[in-house]
PDB file of C-alpha atoms in Angstrom:
ATOM      1  CA  MET A   1     101.324  94.733  85.942  1.00  0.00           C
ATOM      2  CA  SER A   2      98.470  92.865  87.522  1.00  0.00           C
ATOM      3  CA  ASP A   3      98.713  91.220  90.896  1.00  0.00           C
ATOM      4  CA  ASP A   4      99.073  87.630  89.735  1.00  0.00           C
ATOM      5  CA  GLY A   5     100.147  84.721  91.876  1.00  0.00           C
ATOM      6  CA  VAL A   6     103.809  85.708  91.645  1.00  0.00           C
ATOM      7  CA  GLY A   7     103.059  89.219  92.857  1.00  0.00           C
ATOM      8  CA  GLN A   8     100.978  87.946  95.738  1.00  0.00           C
ATOM      9  CA  ALA A   9     103.676  85.469  96.744  1.00  0.00           C
ATOM     10  CA  GLY A  10     106.190  88.307  96.775  1.00  0.00           C
ATOM     11  CA  ALA A  11     103.870  90.453  98.886  1.00  0.00           C
ATOM     12  CA  GLU A  12     103.441  87.624 101.393  1.00  0.00           C
ATOM     13  CA  ALA A  13     107.226  87.187 101.530  1.00  0.00           C
ATOM     14  CA  VAL A  14     107.649  90.908 102.254  1.00  0.00           C
ATOM     15  CA  ARG A  15     105.143  90.781 105.105  1.00  0.00           C
ATOM     16  CA  ALA A  16     106.804  87.662 106.526  1.00  0.00           C
ATOM     17  CA  ALA A  17     110.263  89.253 106.316  1.00  0.00           C
ATOM     18  CA  TRP A  18     109.125  92.449 108.014  1.00  0.00           C
ATOM     19  CA  GLY A  19     107.514  90.364 110.751  1.00  0.00           C
ATOM     20  CA  ARG A  20     110.842  88.651 111.410  1.00  0.00           C
ATOM     21  CA  ILE A  21     112.795  91.934 111.252  1.00  0.00           C
ATOM     22  CA  ASP A  22     110.317  93.595 113.617  1.00  0.00           C
ATOM     23  CA  GLY A  23     110.539  90.721 116.088  1.00  0.00           C
ATOM     24  CA  TRP A  24     114.344  90.812 116.101  1.00  0.00           C
ATOM     25  CA  LEU A  25     114.440  94.583 116.510  1.00  0.00           C
ATOM     26  CA  ARG A  26     111.930  94.575 119.353  1.00  0.00           C
ATOM     27  CA  GLN A  27     114.080  92.103 121.266  1.00  0.00           C
ATOM     28  CA  TRP A  28     117.616  93.265 120.458  1.00  0.00           C
ATOM     29  CA  ALA A  29     117.437  96.830 119.086  1.00  0.00           C
ATOM     30  CA  PRO A  30     114.381  98.598 120.491  1.00  0.00           C
ATOM     31  CA  GLY A  31     115.853 101.980 119.596  1.00  0.00           C
ATOM     32  CA  SER A  32     115.848 101.009 115.938  1.00  0.00           C
ATOM     33  CA  TYR A  33     112.400  99.450 116.144  1.00  0.00           C
ATOM     34  CA  ALA A  34     111.117 102.790 117.431  1.00  0.00           C
ATOM     35  CA  ARG A  35     112.347 104.416 114.213  1.00  0.00           C
ATOM     36  CA  LEU A  36     109.944 102.390 112.092  1.00  0.00           C
ATOM     37  CA  ALA A  37     106.712 104.147 111.186  1.00  0.00           C
ATOM     38  CA  PRO A  38     103.332 102.432 111.529  1.00  0.00           C
ATOM     39  CA  PRO A  39     101.620 101.079 108.404  1.00  0.00           C
ATOM     40  CA  ALA A  40     100.716 103.566 105.695  1.00  0.00           C
ATOM     41  CA  GLU A  41      97.080 104.453 105.338  1.00  0.00           C
ATOM     42  CA  PRO A  42      95.631 102.820 102.193  1.00  0.00           C
ATOM     43  CA  GLY A  43      94.740 106.279 100.944  1.00  0.00           C
ATOM     44  CA  ALA A  44      98.366 107.417 101.234  1.00  0.00           C
ATOM     45  CA  THR A  45      99.607 104.546  99.081  1.00  0.00           C
ATOM     46  CA  ALA A  46      96.850 105.133  96.521  1.00  0.00           C
ATOM     47  CA  ALA A  47      97.707 108.854  96.429  1.00  0.00           C
ATOM     48  CA  ALA A  48     101.381 108.058  95.824  1.00  0.00           C
ATOM     49  CA  GLU A  49     100.475 105.705  92.976  1.00  0.00           C
ATOM     50  CA  ALA A  50      98.297 108.419  91.456  1.00  0.00           C
ATOM     51  CA  ALA A  51     101.090 110.974  91.736  1.00  0.00           C
ATOM     52  CA  LEU A  52     103.527 108.655  89.937  1.00  0.00           C
ATOM     53  CA  ARG A  53     100.795 107.593  87.498  1.00  0.00           C
ATOM     54  CA  LEU A  54     101.522 103.911  87.948  1.00  0.00           C
ATOM     55  CA  ARG A  55     100.548 101.028  90.187  1.00  0.00           C
ATOM     56  CA  PHE A  56     103.247 100.020  92.627  1.00  0.00           C
ATOM     57  CA  PRO A  57     104.584  96.460  92.597  1.00  0.00           C
ATOM     58  CA  ALA A  58     102.692  94.278  95.068  1.00  0.00           C
ATOM     59  CA  GLU A  59     105.864  93.913  97.160  1.00  0.00           C
ATOM     60  CA  LEU A  60     106.149  97.684  97.662  1.00  0.00           C
ATOM     61  CA  ARG A  61     102.487  98.014  98.610  1.00  0.00           C
ATOM     62  CA  ALA A  62     102.991  95.188 101.112  1.00  0.00           C
ATOM     63  CA  SER A  63     106.047  96.918 102.595  1.00  0.00           C
ATOM     64  CA  LEU A  64     104.178 100.203 102.976  1.00  0.00           C
ATOM     65  CA  GLY A  65     101.406  98.214 104.612  1.00  0.00           C
ATOM     66  CA  CYS A  66     103.944  97.140 107.243  1.00  0.00           C
ATOM     67  CA  HIS A  67     105.830 100.419 107.710  1.00  0.00           C
ATOM     68  CA  ASP A  68     105.301 103.820 106.127  1.00  0.00           C
ATOM     69  CA  GLY A  69     109.034 104.479 106.095  1.00  0.00           C
ATOM     70  CA  ALA A  70     111.573 104.845 108.874  1.00  0.00           C
ATOM     71  CA  GLY A  71     112.844 107.879 110.747  1.00  0.00           C
ATOM     72  CA  GLY A  72     116.575 107.353 110.538  1.00  0.00           C
ATOM     73  CA  GLU A  73     119.455 105.193 109.405  1.00  0.00           C
ATOM     74  CA  GLY A  74     120.471 101.765 110.587  1.00  0.00           C
ATOM     75  CA  VAL A  75     117.318  99.692 110.402  1.00  0.00           C
ATOM     76  CA  LEU A  76     118.294  98.278 106.999  1.00  0.00           C
ATOM     77  CA  PRO A  77     121.811  97.848 105.614  1.00  0.00           C
ATOM     78  CA  VAL A  78     121.577 100.143 102.586  1.00  0.00           C
ATOM     79  CA  LYS A  79     119.074 102.994 102.970  1.00  0.00           C
ATOM     80  CA  PRO A  80     116.127 103.731 105.284  1.00  0.00           C
ATOM     81  CA  PRO A  81     112.755 103.085 103.655  1.00  0.00           C
ATOM     82  CA  LEU A  82     110.716 106.047 102.473  1.00  0.00           C
ATOM     83  CA  SER A  83     107.146 106.836 103.397  1.00  0.00           C
ATOM     84  CA  ALA A  84     104.536 106.947 100.648  1.00  0.00           C
ATOM     85  CA  ALA A  85     104.802 110.741 100.693  1.00  0.00           C
ATOM     86  CA  GLY A  86     108.610 110.508 100.634  1.00  0.00           C
ATOM     87  CA  ILE A  87     108.436 108.338  97.519  1.00  0.00           C
ATOM     88  CA  VAL A  88     106.434 111.057  95.795  1.00  0.00           C
ATOM     89  CA  ARG A  89     108.835 113.806  96.886  1.00  0.00           C
ATOM     90  CA  TYR A  90     111.947 112.008  95.646  1.00  0.00           C
ATOM     91  CA  TRP A  91     110.329 110.937  92.356  1.00  0.00           C
ATOM     92  CA  THR A  92     108.978 114.448  91.752  1.00  0.00           C
ATOM     93  CA  ARG A  93     112.382 116.010  92.387  1.00  0.00           C
ATOM     94  CA  TRP A  94     113.983 113.833  89.733  1.00  0.00           C
ATOM     95  CA  MET A  95     111.150 114.381  87.283  1.00  0.00           C
ATOM     96  CA  GLU A  96     111.651 118.119  87.683  1.00  0.00           C
ATOM     97  CA  LEU A  97     115.390 117.776  87.114  1.00  0.00           C
ATOM     98  CA  THR A  98     114.777 115.912  83.870  1.00  0.00           C
ATOM     99  CA  GLU A  99     111.613 117.670  82.654  1.00  0.00           C
ATOM    100  CA  GLU A 100     113.416 119.236  79.702  1.00  0.00           C
ATOM    101  CA  GLU A 101     114.569 115.856  78.467  1.00  0.00           C
ATOM    102  CA  ARG A 102     112.210 114.549  75.809  1.00  0.00           C
ATOM    103  CA  GLU A 103     113.491 111.012  76.053  1.00  0.00           C
ATOM    104  CA  PHE A 104     114.864 109.054  78.972  1.00  0.00           C
ATOM    105  CA  GLY A 105     118.032 107.475  77.709  1.00  0.00           C
ATOM    106  CA  ASP A 106     119.471 106.957  74.269  1.00  0.00           C
ATOM    107  CA  PRO A 107     118.678 103.472  72.962  1.00  0.00           C
ATOM    108  CA  GLU A 108     122.041 103.524  71.185  1.00  0.00           C
ATOM    109  CA  GLU A 109     123.931 104.011  74.438  1.00  0.00           C
ATOM    110  CA  GLU A 110     124.702 101.264  76.884  1.00  0.00           C
ATOM    111  CA  GLY A 111     123.673 101.461  80.518  1.00  0.00           C
ATOM    112  CA  GLU A 112     120.729 103.060  82.246  1.00  0.00           C
ATOM    113  CA  PRO A 113     119.459 106.640  81.890  1.00  0.00           C
ATOM    114  CA  SER A 114     120.024 109.198  84.631  1.00  0.00           C
ATOM    115  CA  TRP A 115     116.338 108.875  85.528  1.00  0.00           C
ATOM    116  CA  HIS A 116     113.267 107.080  84.218  1.00  0.00           C
ATOM    117  CA  PRO A 117     109.662 107.972  85.111  1.00  0.00           C
ATOM    118  CA  ARG A 118     108.887 104.344  85.933  1.00  0.00           C
ATOM    119  CA  TRP A 119     111.607 104.018  88.539  1.00  0.00           C
ATOM    120  CA  ILE A 120     110.115 103.999  92.026  1.00  0.00           C
ATOM    121  CA  PRO A 121     112.307 105.135  94.939  1.00  0.00           C
ATOM    122  CA  TRP A 122     111.648 103.033  98.016  1.00  0.00           C
ATOM    123  CA  ALA A 123     114.576 103.878 100.351  1.00  0.00           C
ATOM    124  CA  GLU A 124     116.782 106.989 100.409  1.00  0.00           C
ATOM    125  CA  SER A 125     119.340 109.076 102.278  1.00  0.00           C
ATOM    126  CA  ASP A 126     121.735 111.848 101.248  1.00  0.00           C
ATOM    127  CA  GLY A 127     120.139 112.017  97.817  1.00  0.00           C
ATOM    128  CA  ASP A 128     120.979 108.401  96.925  1.00  0.00           C
ATOM    129  CA  ALA A 129     118.110 105.946  96.653  1.00  0.00           C
ATOM    130  CA  GLN A 130     117.317 102.291  96.276  1.00  0.00           C
ATOM    131  CA  ILE A 131     114.830 102.084  93.439  1.00  0.00           C
ATOM    132  CA  LEU A 132     112.377  99.518  92.150  1.00  0.00           C
ATOM    133  CA  ASP A 133     112.100  99.072  88.395  1.00  0.00           C
ATOM    134  CA  GLY A 134     108.506  99.720  87.408  1.00  0.00           C
ATOM    135  CA  ARG A 135     109.072  99.138  83.685  1.00  0.00           C
ATOM    136  CA  GLU A 136     107.156  96.250  82.188  1.00  0.00           C
ATOM    137  CA  GLY A 137     109.203  93.220  81.274  1.00  0.00           C
ATOM    138  CA  PRO A 138     111.457  90.647  82.901  1.00  0.00           C
ATOM    139  CA  GLY A 139     113.135  93.277  85.072  1.00  0.00           C
ATOM    140  CA  PHE A 140     109.901  94.481  86.668  1.00  0.00           C
ATOM    141  CA  GLY A 141     110.261  94.857  90.418  1.00  0.00           C
ATOM    142  CA  ARG A 142     114.040  94.365  90.538  1.00  0.00           C
ATOM    143  CA  LEU A 143     115.950  96.404  93.082  1.00  0.00           C
ATOM    144  CA  GLY A 144     118.635  98.857  91.994  1.00  0.00           C
ATOM    145  CA  MET A 145     120.396 102.064  93.017  1.00  0.00           C
ATOM    146  CA  LYS A 146     120.133 105.680  91.882  1.00  0.00           C
ATOM    147  CA  TYR A 147     123.081 107.774  93.017  1.00  0.00           C
ATOM    148  CA  HIS A 148     122.437 111.497  92.880  1.00  0.00           C
ATOM    149  CA  ASP A 149     125.370 112.145  90.547  1.00  0.00           C
ATOM    150  CA  GLU A 150     125.242 108.978  88.433  1.00  0.00           C
ATOM    151  CA  GLU A 151     122.881 106.988  86.264  1.00  0.00           C
ATOM    152  CA  GLY A 152     120.667 104.264  87.658  1.00  0.00           C
ATOM    153  CA  LEU A 153     122.337 100.948  88.371  1.00  0.00           C
ATOM    154  CA  PHE A 154     120.841  97.455  88.276  1.00  0.00           C
ATOM    155  CA  GLY A 155     123.118  94.480  88.806  1.00  0.00           C
ATOM    156  CA  ASP A 156     122.717  91.253  86.895  1.00  0.00           C
ATOM    157  CA  ASP A 157     121.490  89.580  90.075  1.00  0.00           C
ATOM    158  CA  ALA A 158     119.536  92.529  91.487  1.00  0.00           C
ATOM    159  CA  PRO A 159     117.072  91.027  93.958  1.00  0.00           C
ATOM    160  CA  SER A 160     113.437  91.813  94.415  1.00  0.00           C
ATOM    161  CA  LEU A 161     112.333  93.737  97.473  1.00  0.00           C
ATOM    162  CA  ALA A 162     111.086  90.463  98.972  1.00  0.00           C
ATOM    163  CA  ALA A 163     114.467  88.799  98.439  1.00  0.00           C
ATOM    164  CA  TYR A 164     116.302  91.761  99.973  1.00  0.00           C
ATOM    165  CA  LEU A 165     114.144  91.944 103.098  1.00  0.00           C
ATOM    166  CA  THR A 166     114.240  88.165 103.510  1.00  0.00           C
ATOM    167  CA  GLU A 167     118.038  88.273 103.331  1.00  0.00           C
ATOM    168  CA  VAL A 168     118.094  90.985 106.003  1.00  0.00           C
ATOM    169  CA  ALA A 169     115.880  88.860 108.266  1.00  0.00           C
ATOM    170  CA  ASP A 170     118.067  85.802 107.688  1.00  0.00           C
ATOM    171  CA  VAL A 171     121.250  87.693 108.579  1.00  0.00           C
ATOM    172  CA  LEU A 172     119.774  89.258 111.709  1.00  0.00           C
ATOM    173  CA  GLU A 173     118.617  85.871 112.959  1.00  0.00           C
ATOM    174  CA  ASN A 174     121.529  83.711 111.833  1.00  0.00           C
ATOM    175  CA  GLY A 175     124.521  85.964 111.162  1.00  0.00           C
ATOM    176  CA  GLY A 176     126.291  86.806 107.934  1.00  0.00           C
ATOM    177  CA  SER A 177     126.255  89.881 105.735  1.00  0.00           C
ATOM    178  CA  VAL A 178     123.995  91.684 103.273  1.00  0.00           C
ATOM    179  CA  GLY A 179     125.837  93.145 100.311  1.00  0.00           C
ATOM    180  CA  GLY A 180     129.084  93.142 102.264  1.00  0.00           C
ATOM    181  CA  ARG A 181     127.554  94.799 105.348  1.00  0.00           C
ATOM    182  CA  VAL A 182     127.299  93.135 108.747  1.00  0.00           C
ATOM    183  CA  PRO A 183     124.938  94.180 111.562  1.00  0.00           C
ATOM    184  CA  TYR A 184     126.140  95.294 114.977  1.00  0.00           C
ATOM    185  CA  LEU A 185     124.437  96.733 118.031  1.00  0.00           C
ATOM    186  CA  ALA A 186     125.341 100.050 119.620  1.00  0.00           C
ATOM    187  CA  VAL A 187     125.287 100.370 123.407  1.00  0.00           C
ATOM    188  CA  SER A 188     122.184 102.551 123.052  1.00  0.00           C
ATOM    189  CA  GLY A 189     120.173  99.646 121.667  1.00  0.00           C
ATOM    190  CA  VAL A 190     120.347 100.820 118.053  1.00  0.00           C
ATOM    191  CA  LEU A 191     121.208  98.632 115.069  1.00  0.00           C
ATOM    192  CA  TRP A 192     123.892  99.687 112.609  1.00  0.00           C
ATOM    193  CA  TRP A 193     125.524  98.054 109.614  1.00  0.00           C
ATOM    194  CA  ALA A 194     129.241  98.174 108.845  1.00  0.00           C
ATOM    195  CA  GLU A 195     131.385  97.008 105.961  1.00  0.00           C
ATOM    196  CA  ALA A 196     132.411  93.411 106.541  1.00  0.00           C
ATOM    197  CA  PRO A 197     136.142  93.066 107.287  1.00  0.00           C
ATOM    198  CA  ALA A 198     138.231  91.770 104.427  1.00  0.00           C
ATOM    199  CA  ALA A 199     139.240  88.145 104.608  1.00  0.00           C
ATOM    200  CA  PRO A 200     142.901  87.753 105.641  1.00  0.00           C
ATOM    201  CA  SER A 201     145.302  86.864 102.895  1.00  0.00           C
ATOM    202  CA  GLY A 202     146.994  83.486 103.003  1.00  0.00           C
ATOM    203  CA  GLY A 203     150.440  82.790 104.287  1.00  0.00           C
ATOM    204  CA  ARG A 204     150.042  83.697 107.941  1.00  0.00           C
TER     205      ARG A 204
END
């Protein structure tokens, strides 16, 4: 998919969101800010695209241009972002696991396949990854999940990477939750995310 105006707007939103996240972390959670890698070298991103044989969505290239992954949990509410090299490693591992499959998914079956070559992992831990849909069409660039023992999962309202990072920035600055997770600060100056407490039932 070419970098049209929509793609560029998404890339700008990613850079703006990371700028806000970085500023908040520097002030309130310097230990977590230290976990963020510097920007990826342009050659590293290009090499990752070549390895996957596809051009990354503009939003992912923008994110890698801000941080080439993170060294540990807690910076983001779901999974820590991968480096360009980490994207290649995770994608390659799943391609090897499915190399004997001649087709990715049965068109007669509902749901997503266990893996698709145009899924791009962008954040991962413990074998589970947030993925970006690199398939052409209306779902291009949507954010989903790939659990190591399940098929891929995209919700009906799966956000783009820009929407996800913007939501994280909004919650850090103004409070609230992201996907049912709320941020909190450890004494050590590290950010973590916990499941939001259930709302009390009525009657008391």
